[in-house]
């Protein structure tokens, strides 16, 4: 009894402490976001506790919670929804029911979740993909690529590529009545990494290079070289995604060795011989002044850490490492960035670099936006910001695909 009271007391104090974490002033629904922030941070704390007592690994608690929110493939009056496989990878397929005169556009969507969490069957992604299919009269494919730490880099990317290449076969496009000149690859967060990377790979492949009309990247993660850009500094404690949680979960795509996430937090995870890569992500060159503010550029630290993970230097994990002649080949690109997001500068740098080489880029920057909002568009957890991001993305597709 005494113990239970003590535990509740401690939990209450923690909760009271966390709920007072300041939320940036311009964010709406402050109370709701404060609450979600608190729940997320307490989850992270509990996950660390469980890991320390040997109950489960850190990420497993997040996986359990995310998996509570799975949906069945439920068709509605306009869309037939089916779970199937493309090239042995599970996908959820959204097919408009009505016979249309013309062929349809198609969107392949890669969900976020730090390569560790999530599924296209989670209710927000199901709703997003369903509405995309509905609004655009499009065929939409949600992809359940395999997740880390069980499957590490580059498995998620290879799965995504297999699905896309399977779908792009002439006979499959014909089967679903898809217009092969109106296909978009989309993704949010780590799904944005995959979308950007798949698009780069296909644009370098003579068989597929003309088959992608557009890519849409929603607050994407685009580089692991510099983990201390101005957006990392300003949003270290969230809202929602903190540097700590991002490093702990994200590093699992490369290794289970915790030393890597600790090195990422200190921005000294890149091996000695890789200084030549800094020029691709040098924010003091590529960020517009309004985002640089008074931050002083500091190169990531090379000397002291000696990890050799080739993934860390691979443009398939950091699409920003592609050189200008590769970027030049990219199709019409939509990038959505949020002001209050550690990954904001990844998106901003990509926008600048693509514009510099003449790629057609549409950039939506949301001044009061924050990372992960798109995952809150279904009740009871919906956020106005999530719905706004969803609508911006779908509207862009409607007008451009
Ligand atoms: C089906 O499409 C019609 C016409 O676009 C729309 O009004 C209706 O809301 C759609 N139904 C669903 C379940 O989305
Ligand atoms: C980064 O850019 C600044 C100019 O803004 C330059 O002085 C510095 O040498 C660059 N560093 C690297 C590693 O590219
Ligand atoms: C450190 O790096 C060097 C050169 O890359 C390598 O030969 C050595 O094995 C590394 N040491 C450790 C402890 O990883
Ligand atoms: C750009 O990268 C590609 C692939 O790595 C390489 O073949 C090409 O030579 C590079 N181009 C320049 C100008 O560095």
CSV table of C-alpha atoms and ligand atoms in Angstrom, one decimal:
chain,number,residue,atom,x,y,z
A,1,UNK,CA,0.0,0.0,0.0
A,2,UNK,CA,2.7,2.4,1.1
A,3,UNK,CA,4.7,1.5,-2.0
A,4,UNK,CA,1.8,2.1,-4.3
A,5,UNK,CA,1.1,5.5,-2.8
A,6,UNK,CA,4.7,6.3,-3.2
A,7,UNK,CA,4.7,5.2,-6.8
A,8,UNK,CA,1.6,7.3,-7.6
A,9,UNK,CA,3.1,10.2,-5.8
A,10,UNK,CA,6.3,10.0,-7.8
A,11,UNK,CA,4.4,9.6,-11.1
A,12,UNK,CA,2.3,12.6,-10.2
A,13,UNK,CA,5.4,14.7,-9.5
A,14,UNK,CA,7.0,13.6,-12.7
A,15,UNK,CA,3.8,14.4,-14.6
A,16,UNK,CA,3.5,17.8,-12.9
A,17,UNK,CA,7.1,18.5,-13.8
A,18,UNK,CA,6.8,17.5,-17.4
A,19,UNK,CA,3.5,19.3,-18.0
A,20,UNK,CA,5.3,22.5,-17.4
A,21,UNK,CA,7.8,22.1,-20.1
A,22,UNK,CA,7.3,25.3,-22.1
A,23,UNK,CA,5.6,24.9,-25.5
A,24,UNK,CA,6.5,27.5,-28.1
A,25,UNK,CA,4.1,30.5,-27.9
A,26,UNK,CA,2.7,30.4,-31.4
A,27,UNK,CA,1.5,26.8,-31.1
A,28,UNK,CA,-2.2,26.3,-31.0
A,29,UNK,CA,-4.0,23.7,-28.7
A,30,UNK,CA,-1.3,24.2,-26.2
A,31,UNK,CA,-3.0,22.2,-23.5
A,32,UNK,CA,-3.4,19.1,-25.8
A,33,UNK,CA,0.1,19.3,-27.0
A,34,UNK,CA,1.4,19.8,-23.5
A,35,UNK,CA,-0.4,16.6,-22.5
A,36,UNK,CA,0.9,14.6,-25.5
A,37,UNK,CA,4.4,15.9,-24.8
A,38,UNK,CA,4.1,14.7,-21.2
A,39,UNK,CA,2.8,11.3,-22.2
A,40,UNK,CA,5.6,10.9,-24.8
A,41,UNK,CA,8.3,11.9,-22.3
A,42,UNK,CA,6.9,9.6,-19.6
A,43,UNK,CA,6.8,6.8,-22.1
A,44,UNK,CA,10.4,7.4,-22.9
A,45,UNK,CA,11.3,7.5,-19.2
A,46,UNK,CA,9.3,4.3,-18.6
A,47,UNK,CA,11.0,2.7,-21.6
A,48,UNK,CA,14.4,3.6,-20.1
A,49,UNK,CA,13.4,2.1,-16.8
A,50,UNK,CA,12.1,-1.1,-18.3
A,51,UNK,CA,15.4,-1.4,-20.3
A,52,UNK,CA,17.5,-0.8,-17.2
A,53,UNK,CA,15.7,-3.5,-15.2
A,54,UNK,CA,16.0,-5.9,-18.2
A,55,UNK,CA,12.3,-6.1,-18.9
A,56,UNK,CA,12.4,-5.1,-22.6
A,57,UNK,CA,14.5,-3.0,-24.9
A,58,UNK,CA,13.9,0.8,-25.0
A,59,UNK,CA,12.1,0.8,-28.4
A,60,UNK,CA,9.8,-2.1,-27.5
A,61,UNK,CA,7.4,-0.1,-25.3
A,62,UNK,CA,7.0,2.4,-28.2
A,63,UNK,CA,6.3,-0.5,-30.6
A,64,UNK,CA,3.7,-1.9,-28.3
A,65,UNK,CA,1.9,1.4,-28.0
A,66,UNK,CA,2.0,2.1,-31.7
A,67,UNK,CA,0.7,-1.3,-32.5
A,68,UNK,CA,-2.4,-0.7,-30.4
A,69,UNK,CA,-3.6,1.6,-33.2
A,70,UNK,CA,-4.0,-0.8,-36.2
A,71,UNK,CA,-6.9,-0.7,-38.5
A,72,UNK,CA,-8.5,-3.4,-40.7
A,73,UNK,CA,-8.7,-2.9,-44.4
A,74,UNK,CA,-12.2,-1.5,-44.5
A,75,UNK,CA,-13.7,-0.5,-47.9
A,76,UNK,CA,-16.1,2.4,-48.1
A,77,UNK,CA,-18.6,3.6,-50.7
A,78,UNK,CA,-15.8,5.0,-52.9
A,79,UNK,CA,-12.7,3.1,-52.2
A,80,UNK,CA,-11.9,-0.6,-52.1
A,81,UNK,CA,-9.2,-1.3,-49.5
A,82,UNK,CA,-7.2,-4.5,-49.5
A,83,UNK,CA,-4.2,-5.8,-47.7
A,84,UNK,CA,-1.9,-7.7,-50.1
A,85,UNK,CA,1.7,-8.1,-51.0
A,86,UNK,CA,3.8,-6.6,-53.8
A,87,UNK,CA,7.0,-8.6,-54.3
A,88,UNK,CA,6.4,-10.3,-50.9
A,89,UNK,CA,6.3,-7.0,-49.0
A,90,UNK,CA,2.9,-6.3,-47.3
A,91,UNK,CA,1.1,-3.3,-48.7
A,92,UNK,CA,-2.4,-1.8,-48.3
A,93,UNK,CA,-4.0,-0.9,-51.5
A,94,UNK,CA,-6.7,1.8,-52.0
A,95,UNK,CA,-8.5,1.5,-55.3
A,96,UNK,CA,-11.3,3.9,-56.4
A,97,UNK,CA,-14.5,1.9,-57.0
A,98,UNK,CA,-16.0,3.9,-59.8
A,99,UNK,CA,-15.1,3.3,-63.4
A,100,UNK,CA,-13.5,6.4,-64.6
A,101,UNK,CA,-13.0,7.5,-68.2
A,102,UNK,CA,-9.4,8.4,-67.8
A,103,UNK,CA,-6.5,6.5,-66.2
A,104,UNK,CA,-5.8,7.4,-62.6
A,105,UNK,CA,-2.8,9.0,-60.9
A,106,UNK,CA,-1.1,6.9,-58.2
A,107,UNK,CA,0.7,7.7,-54.9
A,108,UNK,CA,3.0,5.3,-53.0
A,109,UNK,CA,3.2,6.4,-49.4
A,110,UNK,CA,6.0,5.5,-47.0
A,111,UNK,CA,5.1,6.0,-43.3
A,112,UNK,CA,7.3,7.5,-40.6
A,113,UNK,CA,8.4,6.1,-37.3
A,114,UNK,CA,12.2,6.4,-37.1
A,115,UNK,CA,12.5,3.1,-39.2
A,116,UNK,CA,11.5,1.4,-35.9
A,117,UNK,CA,7.8,2.1,-35.5
A,118,UNK,CA,4.6,2.3,-37.4
A,119,UNK,CA,2.6,0.8,-40.2
A,120,UNK,CA,0.6,2.0,-43.1
A,121,UNK,CA,-2.3,0.3,-41.1
A,122,UNK,CA,-2.0,2.8,-38.2
A,123,UNK,CA,-5.2,4.8,-38.2
A,124,UNK,CA,-3.7,8.2,-39.3
A,125,UNK,CA,-1.9,6.7,-42.3
A,126,UNK,CA,-5.0,4.7,-43.2
A,127,UNK,CA,-7.1,7.9,-43.1
A,128,UNK,CA,-4.5,9.9,-45.0
A,129,UNK,CA,-4.1,7.3,-47.8
A,130,UNK,CA,-7.9,6.8,-48.0
A,131,UNK,CA,-8.5,10.5,-48.4
A,132,UNK,CA,-5.8,10.8,-50.9
A,133,UNK,CA,-7.4,8.1,-53.0
A,134,UNK,CA,-10.8,9.7,-52.6
A,135,UNK,CA,-9.9,13.3,-53.3
A,136,UNK,CA,-7.6,12.6,-56.3
A,137,UNK,CA,-9.5,9.6,-57.6
A,138,UNK,CA,-6.1,7.9,-57.3
A,139,UNK,CA,-4.6,4.5,-56.6
A,140,UNK,CA,-2.7,4.7,-53.3
A,141,UNK,CA,-0.3,2.1,-52.0
A,142,UNK,CA,0.8,2.1,-48.3
A,143,UNK,CA,4.0,0.1,-47.7
A,144,UNK,CA,4.8,-2.0,-44.7
A,145,UNK,CA,8.6,-2.2,-45.2
A,146,UNK,CA,10.5,-4.2,-42.6
A,147,UNK,CA,11.5,-2.3,-39.4
A,148,UNK,CA,14.7,-2.0,-37.3
A,149,UNK,CA,16.4,-3.1,-35.1
A,150,UNK,CA,15.5,-6.5,-36.5
A,151,UNK,CA,16.0,-5.4,-40.1
A,152,UNK,CA,18.7,-2.7,-40.3
A,153,UNK,CA,19.8,-0.4,-43.1
A,154,UNK,CA,19.3,-0.7,-46.0
A,155,UNK,CA,16.4,-3.3,-45.6
A,156,UNK,CA,13.7,-0.6,-45.3
A,157,UNK,CA,14.9,1.1,-48.4
A,158,UNK,CA,15.2,-2.1,-50.4
A,159,UNK,CA,11.7,-3.1,-49.4
A,160,UNK,CA,10.4,0.2,-50.5
A,161,UNK,CA,12.3,0.0,-53.8
A,162,UNK,CA,11.0,-3.5,-54.4
A,163,UNK,CA,7.4,-2.4,-53.9
A,164,UNK,CA,7.8,0.6,-56.2
A,165,UNK,CA,9.5,-1.3,-58.9
A,166,UNK,CA,6.9,-4.0,-58.7
A,167,UNK,CA,4.1,-1.4,-59.0
A,168,UNK,CA,5.8,0.4,-61.9
A,169,UNK,CA,5.7,-2.7,-64.2
A,170,UNK,CA,3.5,-1.9,-67.2
A,171,UNK,CA,1.2,-4.9,-66.6
A,172,UNK,CA,0.6,-3.8,-63.0
A,173,UNK,CA,-0.1,-0.2,-64.0
A,174,UNK,CA,-2.5,-1.4,-66.6
A,175,UNK,CA,-4.2,-3.7,-64.2
A,176,UNK,CA,-5.0,-0.8,-61.9
A,177,UNK,CA,-5.6,1.6,-64.7
A,178,UNK,CA,-2.8,3.9,-63.6
A,179,UNK,CA,-1.6,6.7,-65.8
A,180,UNK,CA,2.2,6.1,-65.8
A,181,UNK,CA,2.9,9.8,-66.2
A,182,UNK,CA,1.2,10.7,-62.9
A,183,UNK,CA,3.0,8.8,-60.2
A,184,UNK,CA,4.2,10.3,-56.9
A,185,UNK,CA,6.3,8.9,-54.1
A,186,UNK,CA,5.5,10.3,-50.7
A,187,UNK,CA,6.5,9.9,-47.1
A,188,UNK,CA,6.7,11.6,-43.7
A,189,UNK,CA,9.7,11.8,-41.4
A,190,UNK,CA,11.8,8.6,-41.9
A,191,UNK,CA,9.3,7.7,-44.6
A,192,UNK,CA,10.4,11.0,-46.2
A,193,UNK,CA,14.0,9.7,-46.1
A,194,UNK,CA,12.8,6.6,-47.9
A,195,UNK,CA,10.7,8.5,-50.4
A,196,UNK,CA,13.7,10.8,-51.2
A,197,UNK,CA,16.1,7.9,-51.5
A,198,UNK,CA,13.8,5.8,-53.6
A,199,UNK,CA,13.3,8.8,-55.9
A,200,UNK,CA,17.1,9.3,-56.2
A,201,UNK,CA,17.6,5.6,-56.9
A,202,UNK,CA,15.0,5.5,-59.6
A,203,UNK,CA,16.2,8.6,-61.3
A,204,UNK,CA,19.6,6.9,-61.7
A,205,UNK,CA,18.0,3.8,-63.2
A,206,UNK,CA,17.5,3.9,-66.9
A,207,UNK,CA,14.4,1.6,-66.7
A,208,UNK,CA,12.6,3.7,-64.2
A,209,UNK,CA,13.9,7.2,-64.5
A,210,UNK,CA,10.9,8.6,-66.5
A,211,UNK,CA,8.3,6.9,-64.4
A,212,UNK,CA,8.2,9.2,-61.4
A,213,UNK,CA,6.4,12.5,-61.8
A,214,UNK,CA,6.8,13.9,-58.3
A,215,UNK,CA,8.0,13.3,-54.8
A,216,UNK,CA,6.4,14.7,-51.6
A,217,UNK,CA,8.4,14.9,-48.5
A,218,UNK,CA,6.7,15.8,-45.2
A,219,UNK,CA,9.1,16.9,-42.5
A,220,UNK,CA,11.7,14.5,-43.8
A,221,UNK,CA,14.9,13.3,-42.2
A,222,UNK,CA,17.5,13.8,-44.8
A,223,UNK,CA,20.9,13.5,-43.2
A,224,UNK,CA,22.7,12.0,-40.3
A,225,UNK,CA,26.0,13.8,-40.8
A,226,UNK,CA,25.3,16.9,-38.6
A,227,UNK,CA,23.0,16.4,-35.6
A,228,UNK,CA,23.5,19.9,-34.3
A,229,UNK,CA,22.0,22.2,-36.8
A,230,UNK,CA,20.0,25.3,-35.6
A,231,UNK,CA,16.8,23.3,-35.6
A,232,UNK,CA,18.3,20.6,-33.4
A,233,UNK,CA,19.5,23.3,-31.0
A,234,UNK,CA,16.2,25.1,-30.9
A,235,UNK,CA,14.0,22.1,-30.6
A,236,UNK,CA,16.1,19.8,-28.5
A,237,UNK,CA,13.2,19.2,-26.1
A,238,UNK,CA,10.4,18.9,-28.6
A,239,UNK,CA,7.5,19.5,-28.9
A,240,UNK,CA,6.9,15.8,-29.3
A,241,UNK,CA,10.1,14.6,-31.0
A,242,UNK,CA,13.1,15.3,-28.8
A,243,UNK,CA,16.7,14.9,-29.8
A,244,UNK,CA,17.1,12.1,-27.2
A,245,UNK,CA,14.2,10.0,-28.5
A,246,UNK,CA,15.1,10.6,-32.1
A,247,UNK,CA,18.7,9.5,-31.6
A,248,UNK,CA,17.8,6.5,-29.5
A,249,UNK,CA,15.2,5.2,-31.9
A,250,UNK,CA,16.8,6.4,-35.2
A,251,UNK,CA,20.3,4.9,-34.4
A,252,UNK,CA,18.7,1.4,-34.3
A,253,UNK,CA,18.4,1.5,-38.1
A,254,UNK,CA,22.2,1.4,-38.1
A,255,UNK,CA,23.1,-0.6,-35.0
A,256,UNK,CA,21.9,-1.8,-31.6
A,257,UNK,CA,25.1,-0.5,-30.0
A,258,UNK,CA,24.0,2.4,-27.8
A,259,UNK,CA,27.3,4.1,-28.2
A,260,UNK,CA,26.0,5.4,-31.6
A,261,UNK,CA,23.0,7.2,-30.2
A,262,UNK,CA,25.1,8.7,-27.5
A,263,UNK,CA,27.6,9.9,-30.1
A,264,UNK,CA,24.9,11.3,-32.3
A,265,UNK,CA,23.6,13.4,-29.4
A,266,UNK,CA,27.2,14.8,-29.1
A,267,UNK,CA,27.4,15.2,-32.8
A,268,UNK,CA,30.6,13.2,-33.0
A,269,UNK,CA,29.5,10.0,-34.7
A,270,UNK,CA,31.1,10.6,-38.1
A,271,UNK,CA,34.5,8.9,-38.8
A,272,UNK,CA,37.7,10.7,-39.4
A,273,UNK,CA,38.0,10.5,-43.1
A,274,UNK,CA,34.5,12.0,-43.9
A,275,UNK,CA,35.1,15.7,-43.6
A,276,UNK,CA,34.6,16.1,-47.3
A,277,UNK,CA,30.9,15.3,-46.8
A,278,UNK,CA,30.2,18.3,-44.6
A,279,UNK,CA,29.9,20.5,-47.7
A,280,UNK,CA,26.7,18.8,-48.7
A,281,UNK,CA,25.0,19.7,-45.4
A,282,UNK,CA,26.8,22.9,-44.3
A,283,UNK,CA,23.8,24.8,-43.0
A,284,UNK,CA,25.8,28.0,-42.9
A,285,UNK,CA,25.8,27.9,-46.7
A,286,UNK,CA,22.3,26.5,-47.4
A,287,UNK,CA,20.0,27.9,-44.7
A,288,UNK,CA,18.2,31.2,-45.4
A,289,UNK,CA,19.3,33.9,-42.9
A,290,UNK,CA,16.0,33.9,-41.0
A,291,UNK,CA,16.7,30.3,-39.9
A,292,UNK,CA,20.4,30.8,-39.2
A,293,UNK,CA,19.6,33.5,-36.6
A,294,UNK,CA,22.7,34.0,-34.4
A,295,UNK,CA,23.7,30.4,-34.4
A,296,UNK,CA,27.4,29.8,-35.0
A,297,UNK,CA,28.4,27.1,-37.5
A,298,UNK,CA,30.4,24.3,-35.9
A,299,UNK,CA,31.6,21.3,-37.8
A,300,UNK,CA,30.6,17.9,-36.4
A,301,UNK,CA,33.5,16.6,-34.3
A,302,UNK,CA,35.7,14.0,-36.0
A,303,UNK,CA,38.6,13.3,-33.7
A,304,UNK,CA,37.4,11.5,-30.7
A,305,UNK,CA,34.9,8.9,-31.9
A,306,UNK,CA,35.9,6.0,-33.9
A,307,UNK,CA,32.9,4.1,-35.2
A,308,UNK,CA,32.9,2.6,-38.6
A,309,UNK,CA,29.4,2.2,-39.8
A,310,UNK,CA,29.4,2.6,-43.6
A,311,UNK,CA,25.7,3.5,-43.4
A,312,UNK,CA,26.6,6.8,-41.8
A,313,UNK,CA,28.3,7.9,-45.0
A,314,UNK,CA,25.8,6.5,-47.4
A,315,UNK,CA,23.5,8.8,-49.5
A,316,UNK,CA,20.8,6.1,-49.3
A,317,UNK,CA,20.5,7.0,-45.6
A,318,UNK,CA,21.3,10.7,-46.0
A,319,UNK,CA,19.8,11.8,-49.4
A,320,UNK,CA,21.5,15.2,-48.8
A,321,UNK,CA,24.8,13.5,-49.6
A,322,UNK,CA,23.9,13.2,-53.3
A,323,UNK,CA,26.0,15.6,-55.4
A,324,UNK,CA,24.5,18.3,-57.5
A,325,UNK,CA,24.6,16.4,-60.8
A,326,UNK,CA,22.5,13.7,-59.1
A,327,UNK,CA,20.1,16.1,-57.6
A,328,UNK,CA,19.6,17.8,-60.9
A,329,UNK,CA,17.8,14.7,-62.2
A,330,UNK,CA,15.1,14.9,-59.5
A,331,UNK,CA,11.4,15.4,-60.5
A,332,UNK,CA,8.9,18.0,-59.2
A,333,UNK,CA,9.3,18.0,-55.4
A,334,UNK,CA,7.1,19.1,-52.5
A,335,UNK,CA,8.7,19.7,-49.2
A,336,UNK,CA,6.8,20.5,-46.0
A,337,UNK,CA,8.8,21.8,-43.1
A,338,UNK,CA,7.7,22.8,-39.6
A,339,UNK,CA,9.4,25.5,-37.5
A,340,UNK,CA,9.4,23.5,-34.3
A,341,UNK,CA,11.1,20.4,-35.5
A,342,UNK,CA,14.7,19.2,-35.0
A,343,UNK,CA,14.6,17.9,-38.6
A,344,UNK,CA,13.4,21.3,-40.0
A,345,UNK,CA,16.9,22.2,-41.4
A,346,UNK,CA,17.2,18.9,-43.3
A,347,UNK,CA,14.1,19.9,-45.3
A,348,UNK,CA,15.3,23.5,-45.7
A,349,UNK,CA,18.7,22.5,-46.9
A,350,UNK,CA,17.2,20.1,-49.4
A,351,UNK,CA,15.0,22.9,-50.7
A,352,UNK,CA,17.9,25.2,-51.2
A,353,UNK,CA,20.1,22.6,-52.9
A,354,UNK,CA,17.4,21.4,-55.2
A,355,UNK,CA,16.5,25.0,-56.2
A,356,UNK,CA,20.2,25.7,-56.8
A,357,UNK,CA,20.4,23.0,-59.4
A,358,UNK,CA,17.1,24.1,-61.0
A,359,UNK,CA,14.7,21.4,-59.7
A,360,UNK,CA,11.1,22.5,-59.5
A,361,UNK,CA,10.4,22.7,-55.7
A,362,UNK,CA,7.3,23.7,-53.9
A,363,UNK,CA,8.0,24.5,-50.3
A,364,UNK,CA,5.4,24.8,-47.5
A,365,UNK,CA,6.9,26.0,-44.2
A,366,UNK,CA,4.5,26.0,-41.3
A,367,UNK,CA,5.5,28.6,-38.7
A,368,UNK,CA,3.6,27.1,-35.8
A,369,UNK,CA,4.0,23.5,-37.0
A,370,UNK,CA,5.9,20.7,-35.2
A,371,UNK,CA,7.2,17.2,-36.0
A,372,UNK,CA,4.8,14.3,-36.0
A,373,UNK,CA,1.6,16.3,-36.1
A,374,UNK,CA,0.4,14.2,-39.1
A,375,UNK,CA,0.2,11.2,-36.8
A,376,UNK,CA,-2.7,13.0,-34.9
A,377,UNK,CA,-5.5,13.2,-37.3
A,378,UNK,CA,-7.9,10.6,-35.9
A,379,UNK,CA,-10.0,10.9,-32.8
A,380,UNK,CA,-9.6,11.0,-29.9
A,381,UNK,CA,-6.1,12.3,-30.5
A,382,UNK,CA,-6.5,14.6,-33.3
A,383,UNK,CA,-4.7,18.0,-33.6
A,384,UNK,CA,-5.7,20.9,-35.8
A,385,UNK,CA,-2.1,21.0,-37.0
A,386,UNK,CA,-2.2,17.4,-38.1
A,387,UNK,CA,-5.3,18.1,-40.1
A,388,UNK,CA,-3.8,21.2,-41.6
A,389,UNK,CA,-0.7,19.3,-42.7
A,390,UNK,CA,-2.8,16.5,-44.2
A,391,UNK,CA,-4.9,19.0,-46.2
A,392,UNK,CA,-1.9,20.9,-47.4
A,393,UNK,CA,-0.3,17.7,-48.7
A,394,UNK,CA,-3.5,16.4,-50.4
A,395,UNK,CA,-4.2,19.8,-51.9
A,396,UNK,CA,-0.7,19.9,-53.4
A,397,UNK,CA,-1.2,16.5,-54.9
A,398,UNK,CA,-4.6,17.5,-56.3
A,399,UNK,CA,-3.1,20.5,-58.0
A,400,UNK,CA,0.1,18.9,-59.2
A,401,UNK,CA,-0.2,15.2,-59.8
B,1,LIG,C1,-17.4,9.4,-51.6
B,1,LIG,O1,-17.3,10.4,-52.6
B,1,LIG,C2,-18.3,11.4,-52.5
B,1,LIG,C3,-18.2,12.3,-53.8
B,1,LIG,O2,-16.8,12.7,-53.9
B,1,LIG,C4,-18.1,12.2,-51.2
B,1,LIG,O3,-19.1,13.2,-51.1
B,1,LIG,C5,-18.2,11.2,-50.0
B,1,LIG,O4,-18.0,11.9,-48.8
B,1,LIG,C6,-17.3,10.1,-50.2
B,1,LIG,N1,-17.4,9.1,-49.2
B,1,LIG,C7,-16.5,8.8,-48.2
B,1,LIG,C8,-16.8,7.7,-47.3
B,1,LIG,O5,-15.4,9.4,-48.2
B,2,LIG,C1,30.8,25.9,-44.1
B,2,LIG,O1,30.4,27.1,-44.6
B,2,LIG,C2,31.2,28.2,-44.2
B,2,LIG,C3,30.7,29.4,-44.9
B,2,LIG,O2,29.4,29.8,-44.5
B,2,LIG,C4,32.6,28.0,-44.4
B,2,LIG,O3,33.4,29.1,-43.9
B,2,LIG,C5,33.1,26.7,-43.9
B,2,LIG,O4,34.4,26.4,-44.3
B,2,LIG,C6,32.2,25.6,-44.4
B,2,LIG,N1,32.7,24.3,-43.7
B,2,LIG,C7,32.6,23.2,-44.4
B,2,LIG,C8,33.2,22.0,-43.6
B,2,LIG,O5,32.1,23.0,-45.5
B,3,LIG,C1,39.5,3.1,-35.3
B,3,LIG,O1,39.6,3.4,-36.6
B,3,LIG,C2,40.7,2.8,-37.3
B,3,LIG,C3,40.8,3.3,-38.7
B,3,LIG,O2,39.6,3.5,-39.3
B,3,LIG,C4,40.5,1.2,-37.2
B,3,LIG,O3,41.6,0.6,-37.8
B,3,LIG,C5,40.4,0.8,-35.7
B,3,LIG,O4,40.2,-0.6,-35.7
B,3,LIG,C6,39.3,1.6,-35.0
B,3,LIG,N1,39.3,1.3,-33.6
B,3,LIG,C7,38.2,0.9,-32.9
B,3,LIG,C8,38.4,0.7,-31.5
B,3,LIG,O5,37.1,0.8,-33.5
B,4,LIG,C1,28.3,12.5,-58.4
B,4,LIG,O1,28.1,11.3,-57.9
B,4,LIG,C2,28.0,10.2,-58.8
B,4,LIG,C3,27.6,8.9,-58.1
B,4,LIG,O2,28.3,8.8,-56.9
B,4,LIG,C4,29.4,10.1,-59.5
B,4,LIG,O3,29.3,9.1,-60.5
B,4,LIG,C5,29.7,11.4,-60.2
B,4,LIG,O4,31.0,11.4,-60.7
B,4,LIG,C6,29.6,12.6,-59.2
B,4,LIG,N1,29.7,13.8,-59.9
B,4,LIG,C7,30.4,14.8,-59.5
B,4,LIG,C8,30.4,16.1,-60.4
B,4,LIG,O5,31.1,14.8,-58.5
